[in-house]
Tab-separated table of C-alpha atoms in Angstrom:
chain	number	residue	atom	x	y	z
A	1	UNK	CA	-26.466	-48.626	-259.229
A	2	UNK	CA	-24.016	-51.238	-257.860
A	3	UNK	CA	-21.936	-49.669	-254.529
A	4	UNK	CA	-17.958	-50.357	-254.539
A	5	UNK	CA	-16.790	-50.328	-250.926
A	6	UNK	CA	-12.990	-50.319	-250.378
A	7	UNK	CA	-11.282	-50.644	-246.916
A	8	UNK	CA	-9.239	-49.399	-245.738
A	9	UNK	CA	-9.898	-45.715	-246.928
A	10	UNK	CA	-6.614	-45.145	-245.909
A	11	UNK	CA	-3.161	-46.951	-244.673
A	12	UNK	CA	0.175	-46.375	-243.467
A	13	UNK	CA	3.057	-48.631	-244.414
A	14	UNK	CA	6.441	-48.919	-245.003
A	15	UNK	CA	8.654	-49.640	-248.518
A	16	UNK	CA	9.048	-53.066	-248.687
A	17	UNK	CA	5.870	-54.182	-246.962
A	18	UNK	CA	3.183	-56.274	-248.578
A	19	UNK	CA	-0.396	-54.276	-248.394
A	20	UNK	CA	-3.898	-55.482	-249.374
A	21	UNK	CA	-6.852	-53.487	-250.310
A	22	UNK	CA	-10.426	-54.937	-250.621
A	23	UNK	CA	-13.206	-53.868	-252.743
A	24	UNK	CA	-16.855	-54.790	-251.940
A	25	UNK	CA	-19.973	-54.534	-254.564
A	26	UNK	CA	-23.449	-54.185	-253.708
A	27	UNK	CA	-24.349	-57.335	-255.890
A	28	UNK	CA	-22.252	-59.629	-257.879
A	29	UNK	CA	-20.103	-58.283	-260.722
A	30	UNK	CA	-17.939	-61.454	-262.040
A	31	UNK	CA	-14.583	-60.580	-262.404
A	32	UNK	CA	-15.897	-57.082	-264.295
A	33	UNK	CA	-13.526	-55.675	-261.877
A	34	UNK	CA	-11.029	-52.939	-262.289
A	35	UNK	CA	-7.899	-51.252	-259.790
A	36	UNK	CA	-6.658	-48.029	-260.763
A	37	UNK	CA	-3.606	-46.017	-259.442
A	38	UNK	CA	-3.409	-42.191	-258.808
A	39	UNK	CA	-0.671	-40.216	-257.798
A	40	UNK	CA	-1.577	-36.747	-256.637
A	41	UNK	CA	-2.471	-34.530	-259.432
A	42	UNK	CA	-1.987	-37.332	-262.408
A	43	UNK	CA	-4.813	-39.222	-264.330
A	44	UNK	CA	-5.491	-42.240	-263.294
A	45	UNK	CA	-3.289	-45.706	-264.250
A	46	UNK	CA	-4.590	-49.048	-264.945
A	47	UNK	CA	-3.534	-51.383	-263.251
A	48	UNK	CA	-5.457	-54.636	-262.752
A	49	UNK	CA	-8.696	-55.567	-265.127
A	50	UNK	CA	-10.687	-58.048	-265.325
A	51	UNK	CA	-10.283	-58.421	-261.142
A	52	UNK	CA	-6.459	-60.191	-261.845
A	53	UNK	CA	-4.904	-59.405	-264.811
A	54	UNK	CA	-1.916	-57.215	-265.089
A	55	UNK	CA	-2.320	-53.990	-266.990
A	56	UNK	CA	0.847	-53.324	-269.680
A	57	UNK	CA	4.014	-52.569	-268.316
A	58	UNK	CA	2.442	-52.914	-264.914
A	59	UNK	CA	4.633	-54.225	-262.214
A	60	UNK	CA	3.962	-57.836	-260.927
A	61	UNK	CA	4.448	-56.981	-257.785
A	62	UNK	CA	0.580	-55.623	-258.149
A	63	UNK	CA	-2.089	-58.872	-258.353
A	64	UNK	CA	-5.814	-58.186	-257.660
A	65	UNK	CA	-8.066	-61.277	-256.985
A	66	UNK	CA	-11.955	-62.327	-256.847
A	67	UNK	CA	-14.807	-62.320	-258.231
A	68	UNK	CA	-18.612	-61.816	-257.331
A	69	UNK	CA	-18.673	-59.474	-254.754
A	70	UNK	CA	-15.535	-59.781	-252.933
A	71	UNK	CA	-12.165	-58.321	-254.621
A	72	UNK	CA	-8.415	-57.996	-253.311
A	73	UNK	CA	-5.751	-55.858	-254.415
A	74	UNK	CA	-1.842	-56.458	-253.522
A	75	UNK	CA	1.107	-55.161	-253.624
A	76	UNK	CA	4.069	-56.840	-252.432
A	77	UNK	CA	7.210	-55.290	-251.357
A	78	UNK	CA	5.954	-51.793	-251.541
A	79	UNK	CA	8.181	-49.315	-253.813
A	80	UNK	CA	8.362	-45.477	-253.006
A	81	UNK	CA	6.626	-44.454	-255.933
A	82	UNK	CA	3.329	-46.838	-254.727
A	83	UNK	CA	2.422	-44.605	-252.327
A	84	UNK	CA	-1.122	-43.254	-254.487
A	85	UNK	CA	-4.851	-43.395	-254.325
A	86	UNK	CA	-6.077	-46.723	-255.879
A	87	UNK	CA	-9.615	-47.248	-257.118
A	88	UNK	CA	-11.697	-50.458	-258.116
A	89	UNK	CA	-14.005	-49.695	-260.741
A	90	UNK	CA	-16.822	-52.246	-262.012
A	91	UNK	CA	-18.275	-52.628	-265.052
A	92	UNK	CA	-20.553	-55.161	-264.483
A	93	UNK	CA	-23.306	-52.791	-264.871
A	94	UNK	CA	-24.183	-49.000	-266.434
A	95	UNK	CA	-23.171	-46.904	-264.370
A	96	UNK	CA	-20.041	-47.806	-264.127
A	97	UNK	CA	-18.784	-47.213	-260.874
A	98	UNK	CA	-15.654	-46.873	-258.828
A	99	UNK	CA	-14.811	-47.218	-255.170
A	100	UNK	CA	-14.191	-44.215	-253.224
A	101	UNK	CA	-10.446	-44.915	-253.023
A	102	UNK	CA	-7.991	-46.004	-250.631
A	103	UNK	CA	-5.069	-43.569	-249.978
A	104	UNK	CA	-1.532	-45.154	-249.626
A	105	UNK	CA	0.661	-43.626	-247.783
A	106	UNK	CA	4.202	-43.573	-246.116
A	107	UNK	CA	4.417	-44.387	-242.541
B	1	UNK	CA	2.601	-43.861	-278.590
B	2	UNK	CA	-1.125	-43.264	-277.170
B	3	UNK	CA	-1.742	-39.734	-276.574
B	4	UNK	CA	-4.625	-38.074	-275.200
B	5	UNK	CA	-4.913	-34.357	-274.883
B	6	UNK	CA	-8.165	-32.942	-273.655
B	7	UNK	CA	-8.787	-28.864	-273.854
B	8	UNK	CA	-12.037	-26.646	-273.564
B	9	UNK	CA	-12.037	-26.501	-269.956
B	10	UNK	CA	-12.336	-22.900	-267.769
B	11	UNK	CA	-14.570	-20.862	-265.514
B	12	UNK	CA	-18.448	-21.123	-266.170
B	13	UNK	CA	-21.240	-19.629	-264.565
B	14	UNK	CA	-24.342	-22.290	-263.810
B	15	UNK	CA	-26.580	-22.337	-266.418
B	16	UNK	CA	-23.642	-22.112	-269.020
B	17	UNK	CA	-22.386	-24.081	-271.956
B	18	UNK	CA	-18.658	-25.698	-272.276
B	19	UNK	CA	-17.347	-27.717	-275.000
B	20	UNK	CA	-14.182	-30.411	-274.210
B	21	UNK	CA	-12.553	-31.671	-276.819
B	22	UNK	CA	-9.618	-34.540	-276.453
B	23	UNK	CA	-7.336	-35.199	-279.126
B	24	UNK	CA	-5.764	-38.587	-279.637
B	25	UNK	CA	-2.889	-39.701	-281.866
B	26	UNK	CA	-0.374	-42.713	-281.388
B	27	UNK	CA	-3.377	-45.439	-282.579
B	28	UNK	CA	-6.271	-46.035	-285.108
B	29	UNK	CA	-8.737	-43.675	-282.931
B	30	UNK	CA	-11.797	-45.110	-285.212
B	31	UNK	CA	-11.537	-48.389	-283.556
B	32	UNK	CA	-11.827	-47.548	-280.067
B	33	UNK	CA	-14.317	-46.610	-277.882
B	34	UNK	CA	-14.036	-43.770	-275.792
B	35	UNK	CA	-15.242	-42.146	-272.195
B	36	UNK	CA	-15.137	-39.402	-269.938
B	37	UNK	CA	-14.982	-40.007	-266.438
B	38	UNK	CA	-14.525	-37.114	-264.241
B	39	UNK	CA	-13.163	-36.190	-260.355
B	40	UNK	CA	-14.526	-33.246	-258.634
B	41	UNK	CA	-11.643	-31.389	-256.264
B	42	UNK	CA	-10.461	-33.573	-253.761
B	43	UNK	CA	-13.276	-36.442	-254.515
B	44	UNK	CA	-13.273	-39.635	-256.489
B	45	UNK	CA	-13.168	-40.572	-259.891
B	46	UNK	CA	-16.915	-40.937	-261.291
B	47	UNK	CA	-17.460	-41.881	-265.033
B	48	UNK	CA	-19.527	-39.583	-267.218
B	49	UNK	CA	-20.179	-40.494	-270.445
B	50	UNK	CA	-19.197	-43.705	-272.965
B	51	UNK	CA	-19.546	-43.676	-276.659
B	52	UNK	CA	-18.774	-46.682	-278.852
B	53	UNK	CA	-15.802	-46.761	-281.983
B	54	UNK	CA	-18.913	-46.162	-284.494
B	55	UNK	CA	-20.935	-43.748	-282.383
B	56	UNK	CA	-23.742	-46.731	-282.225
B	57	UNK	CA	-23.712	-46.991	-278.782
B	58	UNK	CA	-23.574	-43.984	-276.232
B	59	UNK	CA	-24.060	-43.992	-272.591
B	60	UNK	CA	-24.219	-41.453	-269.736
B	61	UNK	CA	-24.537	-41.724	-266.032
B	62	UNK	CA	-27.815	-40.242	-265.256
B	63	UNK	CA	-26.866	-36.964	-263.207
B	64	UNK	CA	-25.941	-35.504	-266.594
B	65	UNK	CA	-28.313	-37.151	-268.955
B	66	UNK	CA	-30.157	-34.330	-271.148
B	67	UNK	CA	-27.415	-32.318	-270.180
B	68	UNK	CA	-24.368	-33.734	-271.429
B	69	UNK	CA	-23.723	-35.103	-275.223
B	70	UNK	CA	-20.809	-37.387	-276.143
B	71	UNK	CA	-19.919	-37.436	-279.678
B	72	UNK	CA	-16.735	-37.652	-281.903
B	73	UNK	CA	-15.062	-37.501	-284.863
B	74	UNK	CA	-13.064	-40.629	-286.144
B	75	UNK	CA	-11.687	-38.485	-289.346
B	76	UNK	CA	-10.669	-35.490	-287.338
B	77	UNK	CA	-9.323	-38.095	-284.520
B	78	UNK	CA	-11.188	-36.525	-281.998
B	79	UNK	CA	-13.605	-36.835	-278.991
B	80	UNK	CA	-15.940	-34.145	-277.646
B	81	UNK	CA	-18.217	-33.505	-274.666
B	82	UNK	CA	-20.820	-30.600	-274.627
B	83	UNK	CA	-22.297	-29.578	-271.715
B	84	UNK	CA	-24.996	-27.819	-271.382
B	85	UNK	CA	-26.861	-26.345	-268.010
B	86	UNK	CA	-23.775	-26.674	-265.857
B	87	UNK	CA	-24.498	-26.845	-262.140
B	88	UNK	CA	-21.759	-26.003	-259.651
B	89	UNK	CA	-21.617	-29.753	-258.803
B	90	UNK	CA	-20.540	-29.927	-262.262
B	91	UNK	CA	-17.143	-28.800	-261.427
B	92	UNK	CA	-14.362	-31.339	-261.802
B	93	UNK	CA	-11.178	-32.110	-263.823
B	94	UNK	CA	-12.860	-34.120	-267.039
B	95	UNK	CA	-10.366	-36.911	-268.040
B	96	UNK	CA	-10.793	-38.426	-271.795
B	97	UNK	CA	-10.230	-42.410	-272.132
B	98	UNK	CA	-9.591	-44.738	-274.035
B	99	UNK	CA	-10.287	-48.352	-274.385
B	100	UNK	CA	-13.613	-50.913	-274.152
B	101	UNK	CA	-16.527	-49.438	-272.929
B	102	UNK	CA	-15.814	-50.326	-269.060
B	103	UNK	CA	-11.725	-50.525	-268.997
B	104	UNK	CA	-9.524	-47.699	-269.373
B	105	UNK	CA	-6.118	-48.692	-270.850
B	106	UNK	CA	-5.101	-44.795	-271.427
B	107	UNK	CA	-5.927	-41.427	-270.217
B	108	UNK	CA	-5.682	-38.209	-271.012
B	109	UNK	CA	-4.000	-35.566	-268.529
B	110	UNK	CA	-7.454	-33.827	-267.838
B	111	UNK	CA	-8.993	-30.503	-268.277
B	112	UNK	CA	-10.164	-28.535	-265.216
B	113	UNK	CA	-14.224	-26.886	-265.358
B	114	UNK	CA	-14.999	-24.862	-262.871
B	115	UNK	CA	-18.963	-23.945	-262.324
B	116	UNK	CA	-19.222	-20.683	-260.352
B	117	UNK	CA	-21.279	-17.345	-260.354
């Protein structure tokens, strides 16, 4: 199974700030790369597939970027409602699997 | 608009049975394939369980293989997961999705199982 590391697992930051999330595989996955966002006790949201390209209706403030084994997730000028879980999922390879999330929140 | 409303969740003891079914409406359901992918309390998202628009293709991840069957119903608009020989480790909400067999466009709101004795 290909493993999806994400650091930070967590981070602090203020609205308006620009923060970056990265998302490691165990082996190379292209750009079969997802990010999701969660807010506490919602399903998940698409965001970002195919490692950059914006889900519908999603912000463009959000960008992801990379491909292989290395992955970045951004989001500039951080809004109040950003402050969520987000995954990175690949899909590269059965089983599909995600990262084990990188919690957003207000400092 | 997309809607995906998953039921059949509740309290089972390990060993049971459970049936979830997830309704969809707001799109041509018999064109899409469809997953579960489910988050134990407080843990991560892990997917579960893929089947393909025509039911030709089905996948699981293999802590629920011979356990678990995907199937659905394109003229009843509907997607089902039964579960069989539930293990406490089971327990999770169970989200329904849809889109291509790796990508998630839209989810359903979950459904909560709960393995217990």
């Amino acid at each position: 199974d290909i493993q999806m590391t994400q650091s930070p697992t967590s981070l602090s930051a203020s609205v308006g700030d620009r923060v970056t999330i990265t998302c490691r595989a165990s082996q190379d996955t292209s750009t079969y790369l997802n990010w999701y966002q969660q807010q506490p006790g919602k399903a998940p949201k698409l965001l970002i597939f195919d490692a950059s390209h914006l889900g519908t209706g999603v912000p463009s403030r959000f960008s992801g970027s990379g491909s292989g084994t290395d992955f970045t997730f951004t989001i500039n000028s951080l809004q109040p409602e950003d402050f969520a879980t987000y995954y990175c999922q690949q899909y590269d390879n059965l089983p599909y699997t995600f990262g084990q999330g990188t919690t957003l929140e207000i400092k | 608009e997309v809607q995906l409303v998953e039921s059949g969740g509740g309290l089972v003891r390990p060993g049971g049975s459970l049936r979830l079914s997830c309704a969809a409406s707001g799109f041509t359901f018999s064109t899409y394939s469809m997953s579960w992918v489910r988050q134990a309390p407080g843990k991560g998202l892990e997917w579960v369980s893929s089947i393909s628009s025509s039911s030709g293709d089905i996948y699981y991840v293999d802590s629920v293989k011979g356990r678990f069957t995907i199937f659905r119903d394109n003229a009843k608009n509907s997607l089902y997961l039964q579960m069989n020989s539930l293990r406490v480790e089971d327990t999770a909400v169970f989200y329904c999705a849809r889109g291509t067999l790796g990508t998630w466009h839209n989810w359903g709101q979950g459904t909560l199982v709960t393995v217990s004795s």
